[in-house]
Amino acid sequence: MRYAVLGTGVVGRTLGTKLVELGHEVTLGSRSADNPAALEWVRAAGGGAAAGTFAEAAAAGEVVVNAVGGRVALPALEAAGARHLDGKVLIDVSNPLAFEDGLVRLSPVESDSVGEQIQRAFPAARVVKTLNTVNCEVMVEPSLVPGEHQLFVCGDDAGAKEQVTGLLGEFGWPARRVLDLGGITASRAMEMYLPLWLTLMGRFGHAHFNLELRSGQ
């Protein structure tokens, strides 16, 4: 497959590297084609890796991964261009996080989510929210956390969720551990988990943890 990964931060580079290792072609997208972090990533990732603008990456990818921060997701995707997103699976791994006055802030929160904002802004894209509830290293190497811990997916397109679940399987997440939470409105709950995740990271002193859910039914 050809993937566009939008974002040159640690999340985007980690996901891009894993996808290249799995044999996929990846274009890492940023605001400028000569982004130093993107060019360094290409040199390190080797064959199958390329860099370009948001628009160039989205045009090249059969699947688009939004790995920029949640608060700048819409501008980045607008730069990518709706024509390059229409009909494609768009995986949103972002969280609407900012640190203001030393405190964690989420915006939007409760009555909206980044996942929903993306789906509204690009109605022809097939948006799936996933991976935002774990550290980027755990995203691509779930064995860093022992046990049958879970990931979540949500979105309005059942076929898109099935395709994304297949990709998660390539990352090492078996389908039985991927919980479908329903439509894209479930992004609200997934994004609101972040303050608890940050609190747990402070408690544990590291980011290699996750939730293992058990039901009595």
Short mmCIF file of C-alpha atoms in Angstrom, two decimals:
data_model
loop_
_atom_site.label_atom_id
_atom_site.label_comp_id
_atom_site.label_asym_id
_atom_site.label_seq_id
_atom_site.Cartn_x
_atom_site.Cartn_y
_atom_site.Cartn_z
CA MET A 1 0.00 0.00 0.00
CA ARG A 2 0.96 3.64 -0.39
CA TYR A 3 0.52 5.66 2.80
CA ALA A 4 0.62 9.39 3.44
CA VAL A 5 1.63 10.24 7.00
CA LEU A 6 0.95 13.89 7.76
CA GLY A 7 3.23 15.19 10.49
CA THR A 8 6.97 15.04 11.09
CA GLY A 9 6.87 14.76 14.89
CA VAL A 10 7.77 11.64 16.81
CA VAL A 11 4.34 10.07 16.21
CA GLY A 12 4.44 10.58 12.44
CA ARG A 13 8.03 9.39 12.13
CA THR A 14 7.37 6.31 14.30
CA LEU A 15 4.32 5.30 12.29
CA GLY A 16 6.07 6.01 9.01
CA THR A 17 9.08 3.92 9.97
CA LYS A 18 6.92 0.96 10.95
CA LEU A 19 4.96 1.14 7.71
CA VAL A 20 8.18 1.17 5.67
CA GLU A 21 9.49 -1.79 7.67
CA LEU A 22 6.29 -3.64 6.79
CA GLY A 23 6.99 -3.09 3.09
CA HIS A 24 4.64 -0.18 2.41
CA GLU A 25 5.53 3.02 0.57
CA VAL A 26 5.28 6.09 2.79
CA THR A 27 5.36 9.79 2.02
CA LEU A 28 5.87 11.92 5.12
CA GLY A 29 4.01 15.18 4.69
CA SER A 30 4.76 18.59 6.17
CA ARG A 31 4.19 22.26 5.40
CA SER A 32 7.27 22.43 3.15
CA ALA A 33 8.89 19.89 0.86
CA ASP A 34 12.33 20.59 2.36
CA ASN A 35 11.36 20.04 6.00
CA PRO A 36 14.64 18.99 7.72
CA ALA A 37 12.99 16.42 10.03
CA ALA A 38 11.24 14.80 7.06
CA LEU A 39 14.39 14.66 4.95
CA GLU A 40 16.37 13.16 7.83
CA TRP A 41 13.63 10.58 8.31
CA VAL A 42 13.83 9.61 4.62
CA ARG A 43 17.58 9.09 4.89
CA ALA A 44 17.13 6.91 7.98
CA ALA A 45 14.10 4.94 6.78
CA GLY A 46 15.59 3.97 3.44
CA GLY A 47 13.78 2.48 0.46
CA GLY A 48 10.06 3.11 0.29
CA ALA A 49 10.31 6.41 2.18
CA ALA A 50 9.70 9.82 0.65
CA ALA A 51 8.90 13.33 1.83
CA GLY A 52 6.78 16.14 0.45
CA THR A 53 4.22 18.77 1.26
CA PHE A 54 0.93 17.84 2.87
CA ALA A 55 -0.69 17.98 -0.58
CA GLU A 56 2.03 15.90 -2.25
CA ALA A 57 1.86 13.26 0.47
CA ALA A 58 -1.93 13.03 0.39
CA ALA A 59 -1.95 12.80 -3.39
CA ALA A 60 0.56 9.94 -3.30
CA GLY A 61 -1.15 7.95 -0.55
CA GLU A 62 -3.95 5.44 -0.91
CA VAL A 63 -4.48 5.82 2.86
CA VAL A 64 -3.85 9.06 4.76
CA VAL A 65 -2.74 9.14 8.41
CA ASN A 66 -3.27 12.36 10.34
CA ALA A 67 -0.38 12.48 12.81
CA VAL A 68 -0.25 16.23 13.42
CA GLY A 69 -1.54 17.69 16.66
CA GLY A 70 -5.29 17.74 17.03
CA ARG A 71 -5.46 21.52 17.27
CA VAL A 72 -3.77 21.96 13.90
CA ALA A 73 -5.33 18.94 12.17
CA LEU A 74 -7.88 20.87 10.11
CA PRO A 75 -5.38 23.38 8.67
CA ALA A 76 -3.00 20.55 7.80
CA LEU A 77 -5.75 18.58 6.06
CA GLU A 78 -6.98 21.69 4.27
CA ALA A 79 -3.43 22.13 2.98
CA ALA A 80 -3.49 18.50 1.88
CA GLY A 81 -6.59 19.26 -0.19
CA ALA A 82 -10.03 17.70 -0.16
CA ARG A 83 -9.49 16.31 -3.67
CA HIS A 84 -6.60 14.24 -2.30
CA LEU A 85 -8.71 12.91 0.59
CA ASP A 86 -12.03 12.14 -1.06
CA GLY A 87 -12.88 8.45 -0.96
CA LYS A 88 -9.75 7.53 1.00
CA VAL A 89 -9.45 6.03 4.45
CA LEU A 90 -8.22 8.82 6.74
CA ILE A 91 -6.80 7.54 10.02
CA ASP A 92 -6.85 10.16 12.76
CA VAL A 93 -4.44 9.41 15.61
CA SER A 94 -4.42 12.95 17.05
CA ASN A 95 -5.43 14.41 20.39
CA PRO A 96 -6.62 18.03 20.88
CA LEU A 97 -3.95 18.70 23.47
CA ALA A 98 -2.25 21.87 24.61
CA PHE A 99 -0.43 22.92 27.77
CA GLU A 100 -1.68 26.29 28.96
CA ASP A 101 -0.50 27.90 32.22
CA GLY A 102 1.11 24.59 33.12
CA LEU A 103 -2.15 22.68 32.78
CA VAL A 104 -3.38 20.16 30.23
CA ARG A 105 -6.17 21.56 28.08
CA LEU A 106 -8.34 19.81 25.51
CA SER A 107 -10.21 21.71 22.82
CA PRO A 108 -12.64 20.60 21.55
CA VAL A 109 -13.94 18.50 24.41
CA GLU A 110 -17.17 16.77 25.48
CA SER A 111 -19.57 18.15 22.83
CA ASP A 112 -17.21 17.69 19.86
CA SER A 113 -13.95 16.01 18.86
CA VAL A 114 -11.18 16.32 16.31
CA GLY A 115 -12.38 13.12 14.68
CA GLU A 116 -15.84 14.60 14.15
CA GLN A 117 -14.43 17.92 12.97
CA ILE A 118 -12.38 16.13 10.33
CA GLN A 119 -15.35 14.08 9.14
CA ARG A 120 -17.54 17.20 8.88
CA ALA A 121 -14.87 19.17 7.03
CA PHE A 122 -14.14 16.32 4.61
CA PRO A 123 -17.43 14.41 4.23
CA ALA A 124 -16.14 12.30 1.35
CA ALA A 125 -13.19 11.02 3.40
CA ARG A 126 -13.62 7.79 5.36
CA VAL A 127 -12.41 8.87 8.79
CA VAL A 128 -11.38 6.30 11.41
CA LYS A 129 -10.17 7.32 14.85
CA THR A 130 -7.67 4.98 16.47
CA LEU A 131 -4.25 4.68 18.19
CA ASN A 132 -4.63 7.97 20.10
CA THR A 133 -4.95 6.19 23.47
CA VAL A 134 -1.41 4.75 23.55
CA ASN A 135 2.15 5.99 23.27
CA CYS A 136 3.57 5.96 19.74
CA GLU A 137 6.06 3.20 20.58
CA VAL A 138 3.22 1.02 21.85
CA MET A 139 1.21 1.87 18.71
CA VAL A 140 3.67 -0.06 16.56
CA GLU A 141 4.99 -2.53 19.17
CA PRO A 142 2.13 -3.62 21.44
CA SER A 143 4.32 -6.30 23.01
CA LEU A 144 6.01 -3.51 24.98
CA VAL A 145 3.00 -3.89 27.29
CA PRO A 146 2.26 -7.43 28.55
CA GLY A 147 -1.24 -8.87 28.48
CA GLU A 148 -4.33 -8.69 26.31
CA HIS A 149 -4.64 -4.91 26.34
CA GLN A 150 -6.93 -3.15 23.88
CA LEU A 151 -7.10 -0.52 21.18
CA PHE A 152 -10.24 1.30 20.06
CA VAL A 153 -11.56 2.27 16.65
CA CYS A 154 -14.53 4.37 15.69
CA GLY A 155 -15.92 5.81 12.49
CA ASP A 156 -19.02 5.93 10.33
CA ASP A 157 -17.70 3.68 7.54
CA ALA A 158 -17.69 -0.02 8.44
CA GLY A 159 -15.44 -0.94 5.52
CA ALA A 160 -12.89 1.68 6.52
CA LYS A 161 -12.82 0.36 10.09
CA GLU A 162 -12.29 -3.16 8.80
CA GLN A 163 -9.38 -1.97 6.65
CA VAL A 164 -7.82 -0.10 9.57
CA THR A 165 -8.24 -3.13 11.84
CA GLY A 166 -6.24 -5.08 9.27
CA LEU A 167 -3.46 -2.50 9.42
CA LEU A 168 -3.48 -2.66 13.21
CA GLY A 169 -3.03 -6.40 12.85
CA GLU A 170 0.14 -5.73 10.84
CA PHE A 171 1.34 -3.61 13.76
CA GLY A 172 0.76 -6.57 16.10
CA TRP A 173 -2.75 -5.87 17.39
CA PRO A 174 -4.93 -8.96 16.77
CA ALA A 175 -8.51 -8.21 15.78
CA ARG A 176 -9.86 -9.62 19.05
CA ARG A 177 -8.09 -6.80 20.91
CA VAL A 178 -9.46 -4.02 18.70
CA LEU A 179 -12.77 -2.74 20.09
CA ASP A 180 -15.15 -0.98 17.69
CA LEU A 181 -16.88 1.80 19.64
CA GLY A 182 -19.27 2.70 16.83
CA GLY A 183 -19.62 5.95 14.92
CA ILE A 184 -17.22 8.86 14.77
CA THR A 185 -18.91 10.57 17.74
CA ALA A 186 -17.08 8.04 19.95
CA SER A 187 -13.96 10.11 19.19
CA ARG A 188 -15.10 12.35 22.05
CA ALA A 189 -14.61 9.63 24.64
CA MET A 190 -11.34 8.47 23.09
CA GLU A 191 -9.90 11.98 23.12
CA MET A 192 -11.15 12.74 26.64
CA TYR A 193 -9.13 9.76 27.90
CA LEU A 194 -5.91 11.72 27.37
CA PRO A 195 -5.84 13.56 30.73
CA LEU A 196 -6.16 10.22 32.52
CA TRP A 197 -3.41 8.79 30.30
CA LEU A 198 -1.11 11.66 31.22
CA THR A 199 -1.92 11.20 34.91
CA LEU A 200 -1.08 7.49 34.65
CA MET A 201 2.18 8.26 32.87
CA GLY A 202 3.11 10.52 35.76
CA ARG A 203 2.21 7.77 38.21
CA PHE A 204 4.18 5.04 36.39
CA GLY A 205 7.05 7.24 35.26
CA HIS A 206 6.96 5.87 31.70
CA ALA A 207 4.60 5.55 28.72
CA HIS A 208 4.62 1.79 28.14
CA PHE A 209 1.20 0.99 29.55
CA ASN A 210 -2.35 0.45 28.29
CA LEU A 211 -5.82 -0.62 29.33
CA GLU A 212 -6.93 -4.24 29.47
CA LEU A 213 -10.71 -4.42 29.61
CA ARG A 214 -12.74 -7.31 30.96
CA SER A 215 -16.49 -7.70 30.76
CA GLY A 216 -18.73 -9.77 33.02
CA GLN A 217 -20.99 -10.64 30.11
#
